Amino acid sequence: MKYAFYPGCAVHHSSKEYGESCRAISKALDVELAEIPDWSCCGAIDAVYSYRPLSSIALVARDLALVEKMGMDVVTLCSACYYTLNRTNKLLKENSELKNKVDAALSSAGLSYSGNVRVRHFLEALITDVGLQRIKERVKTPLTALNVASYYGCFLVRPQYLTSFDDPEHPKSLDDLAEALGASKVEYYGKIRCCGASLQITDEKVMLEMSKKILLSAKDAGANCIITACPLCHFNLDAKQKAIESKFDVKIDLPILHFTQLVGLAFAIPPKDLGLDKNFVVPNKILLQYARSVA
Amino acid sequence: MQPNTQLEKTNQKVETTPAEPLVQQKDRWAFVHEVEKLPGGENILDCLQCGLCAGTCPTRFAMDYSPIQIIKMIHLGMREEVLSSSTIWVCSSCYSCYSRCPRAVDITTLMMSLRNLAMKEKIPVKKEIKPKFHKTFYEIVRKYGRLHEPELLMKILKKSDLPNLYNNVKFGWSLLRKGRLKLRPTKIGNHAELLAILEKTAKEEAQ
């Protein structure tokens, strides 16, 4: 299985460990990821779109034109990129006036895009193409002692006109994956609530309040860890957890793993290759026990 | 027998002048039709004011008007109030409201369009960092082809807010130690190609 790979700025910089763990488990599952040569930023949901809609669409159309040359589906690790790329595809398909403008801009750079690239989230590709059965077969250390709270966030499951591989109200893809790895799933309030990623820079107070609700509800439900499928969600829940603890004077201490890291642990891939040392919240005893069993 | 003063009072003809309507009838529809042409506003009149959007909104607590109020205000033609509300800037684009809306009103996309409209018309914002964020983000992507977070932060954070600045530097340091921060930006190889595209679209947007 081979895909064009769109890492996105977050995975490229501030969430390197997500990319590292993704590559490690892809190797173990014989999934080949070919990074798009010279990909550019997608414009991050509405960061560019709210200011310059046409430019933001042309920016992504360039990336999609590059993928089209490669002749493969494109997968991304970031839910925000997943949304932005899919939105561009939809707008170009539905709005011919817009498409003409974008085509003109692309042709000034010698590019063209006919709209035939399928944009997928790496999680979706893993579950639908590789299949839970094959993942199960590859598990070396079943994570039986773990209670995993799956955090879906926003763009993996919403809006429904762009993504339909999971239910927007009761998603289960991450839960199914966690169970395939031998872990138990945890039901909790915050699993589809927004973490406030797009407000991280401009409205930190609001963002901290939003992420706090997710963390506390998972902890109250008895989770030993949370898994995420987006670098922005992970950043808020993990790297900002200390800020949340001190702002609201609560003790949370809940490890947050990229779902790829959890898969890697069950596959007995060395923690270093999964970038576990780059996470902010120190792994708890149960996680360490699995990590050490590999080392 | 005592006269019923109460009754007499109510029987008196009271001269009243109708209250000045908040928005003139003509202007009211002008704004509704303007919104109907914006991405996300196509079926704004389908809203039945059920309030699911407000109930489900995770940032409602930080907004001056809830999403359902914003929609009603659009129906009433309150253009100025809508475009200067904090709501359109506090929305985190999470699509929870759209996802639960029984009439499939794409409020989230509409909020993006309203931000765009407010920026175009340079309407004063309660938090000036918001439009600055969008503009600076675009400039950086244009300059390198990718986002460079340290530069974005340095450009938009208030230099006078020292505690916040200190916290950000401290946090940046911990990211750096984990190898998760690059001080130098990454520029894409074929940057000229990107510039050619953005130059063309910027011209189009200026029209």
Short mmCIF file of C-alpha atoms in Angstrom, two decimals, chain A residues 3-149:
data_model
loop_
_atom_site.label_atom_id
_atom_site.label_comp_id
_atom_site.label_asym_id
_atom_site.label_seq_id
_atom_site.Cartn_x
_atom_site.Cartn_y
_atom_site.Cartn_z
CA TYR A 3 0.14 6.84 -0.31
CA ALA A 4 1.24 10.39 -0.94
CA PHE A 5 2.00 11.85 2.47
CA TYR A 6 1.07 15.38 3.53
CA PRO A 7 2.66 15.98 6.96
CA GLY A 8 1.50 19.55 7.51
CA CYS A 9 3.39 22.22 9.44
CA ALA A 10 2.60 20.91 12.93
CA VAL A 11 3.88 17.40 12.26
CA HIS A 12 6.89 18.89 10.50
CA HIS A 13 7.82 21.10 13.48
CA SER A 14 6.08 21.06 16.83
CA SER A 15 4.68 17.52 16.77
CA LYS A 16 7.60 15.64 15.27
CA GLU A 17 6.95 12.61 17.46
CA TYR A 18 3.61 12.10 15.68
CA GLY A 19 5.38 11.81 12.34
CA GLU A 20 8.10 9.57 13.78
CA SER A 21 5.63 7.14 15.34
CA CYS A 22 3.53 7.17 12.17
CA ARG A 23 6.53 6.19 10.06
CA ALA A 24 7.49 3.47 12.55
CA ILE A 25 4.09 1.76 12.50
CA SER A 26 3.73 2.24 8.73
CA LYS A 27 6.96 0.33 8.28
CA ALA A 28 5.69 -2.45 10.52
CA LEU A 29 2.48 -2.69 8.47
CA ASP A 30 4.15 -2.41 5.04
CA VAL A 31 2.48 0.91 4.33
CA GLU A 32 4.60 3.16 2.18
CA LEU A 33 4.36 6.93 2.65
CA ALA A 34 5.83 9.15 -0.06
CA GLU A 35 6.11 12.73 1.17
CA ILE A 36 4.82 15.26 -1.37
CA PRO A 37 7.89 17.06 -2.67
CA ASP A 38 7.72 20.75 -1.80
CA TRP A 39 4.31 20.72 -0.09
CA SER A 40 3.17 24.00 1.41
CA CYS A 41 1.05 24.96 4.41
CA CYS A 42 -2.70 24.28 3.99
CA GLY A 43 -3.75 27.56 5.60
CA ALA A 44 -4.86 25.92 8.87
CA ILE A 45 -8.69 25.68 8.86
CA ASP A 46 -9.60 29.36 8.64
CA ALA A 47 -6.33 31.12 9.49
CA VAL A 48 -5.78 32.10 5.86
CA TYR A 49 -9.34 31.46 4.62
CA SER A 50 -10.95 34.13 6.83
CA TYR A 51 -8.49 36.73 5.53
CA ARG A 52 -8.05 35.67 1.91
CA PRO A 53 -10.44 32.89 0.88
CA LEU A 54 -9.33 32.62 -2.74
CA SER A 55 -5.62 32.57 -1.86
CA SER A 56 -6.21 29.90 0.75
CA ILE A 57 -8.00 27.69 -1.77
CA ALA A 58 -5.29 28.22 -4.41
CA LEU A 59 -2.62 27.41 -1.81
CA VAL A 60 -4.17 23.99 -1.20
CA ALA A 61 -4.96 23.47 -4.89
CA ARG A 62 -1.21 23.68 -5.52
CA ASP A 63 -0.59 20.89 -3.01
CA LEU A 64 -3.35 18.79 -4.56
CA ALA A 65 -1.93 19.42 -8.04
CA LEU A 66 1.41 18.08 -6.82
CA VAL A 67 -0.32 14.98 -5.42
CA GLU A 68 -2.23 14.44 -8.67
CA LYS A 69 1.11 14.14 -10.47
CA MET A 70 2.04 11.35 -8.05
CA GLY A 71 -1.14 9.45 -8.92
CA MET A 72 -2.03 8.30 -5.38
CA ASP A 73 -4.46 9.04 -2.56
CA VAL A 74 -3.05 11.54 -0.11
CA VAL A 75 -3.02 10.82 3.62
CA THR A 76 -2.48 13.31 6.39
CA LEU A 77 -2.00 12.97 10.14
CA CYS A 78 -3.57 16.29 11.00
CA SER A 79 -7.33 16.67 11.28
CA ALA A 80 -7.08 20.37 10.44
CA CYS A 81 -5.20 19.63 7.21
CA TYR A 82 -7.66 16.82 6.49
CA TYR A 83 -10.52 19.31 6.74
CA THR A 84 -8.81 22.06 4.76
CA LEU A 85 -7.73 19.79 1.90
CA ASN A 86 -11.16 18.18 1.68
CA ARG A 87 -12.91 21.55 1.75
CA THR A 88 -10.81 22.76 -1.17
CA ASN A 89 -11.72 19.67 -3.18
CA LYS A 90 -15.41 20.22 -2.47
CA LEU A 91 -15.39 23.94 -3.29
CA LEU A 92 -13.53 23.39 -6.56
CA LYS A 93 -16.01 20.70 -7.55
CA GLU A 94 -19.12 22.75 -6.76
CA ASN A 95 -18.15 26.27 -7.74
CA SER A 96 -17.11 26.60 -11.38
CA GLU A 97 -16.45 30.34 -11.11
CA LEU A 98 -14.05 29.70 -8.26
CA LYS A 99 -12.45 26.83 -10.14
CA ASN A 100 -11.76 29.08 -13.14
CA LYS A 101 -10.00 31.61 -10.94
CA VAL A 102 -7.93 28.92 -9.21
CA ASP A 103 -7.08 27.29 -12.54
CA ALA A 104 -5.83 30.63 -13.86
CA ALA A 105 -3.64 31.10 -10.77
CA LEU A 106 -2.25 27.56 -11.01
CA SER A 107 -1.49 27.89 -14.71
CA SER A 108 0.59 30.99 -14.00
CA ALA A 109 2.90 28.57 -12.17
CA GLY A 110 2.64 25.90 -14.86
CA LEU A 111 0.38 23.67 -12.77
CA SER A 112 -3.08 22.23 -13.22
CA TYR A 113 -5.47 20.33 -11.00
CA SER A 114 -8.43 18.36 -12.31
CA GLY A 115 -9.90 17.58 -8.89
CA ASN A 116 -9.32 13.85 -8.72
CA VAL A 117 -7.24 13.48 -5.57
CA ARG A 118 -8.82 11.57 -2.70
CA VAL A 119 -7.89 13.11 0.65
CA ARG A 120 -7.75 10.73 3.60
CA HIS A 121 -6.80 10.75 7.23
CA PHE A 122 -4.08 8.26 8.12
CA LEU A 123 -6.39 6.72 10.74
CA GLU A 124 -9.06 6.11 8.12
CA ALA A 125 -6.56 4.56 5.72
CA LEU A 126 -5.27 2.35 8.53
CA ILE A 127 -8.72 1.09 9.49
CA THR A 128 -10.27 0.72 6.03
CA ASP A 129 -7.29 -0.32 3.89
CA VAL A 130 -5.01 -2.17 6.31
CA GLY A 131 -7.88 -3.38 8.49
CA LEU A 132 -8.18 -4.02 12.21
CA GLN A 133 -7.62 -7.75 11.66
CA ARG A 134 -4.11 -7.23 10.27
CA ILE A 135 -3.32 -4.75 13.02
CA LYS A 136 -4.49 -7.28 15.61
CA GLU A 137 -2.26 -9.96 14.10
CA ARG A 138 0.77 -7.68 14.37
CA VAL A 139 0.24 -6.93 18.12
CA LYS A 140 3.09 -8.30 20.23
CA THR A 141 2.22 -6.86 23.66
CA PRO A 142 -1.54 -6.55 24.13
CA LEU A 143 -2.21 -3.45 26.20
CA THR A 144 -4.65 -5.23 28.51
CA ALA A 145 -4.02 -3.07 31.57
CA LEU A 146 -4.86 0.19 29.81
CA ASN A 147 -8.12 2.13 29.93
CA VAL A 148 -7.95 4.32 26.87
CA ALA A 149 -10.08 7.42 26.35
#
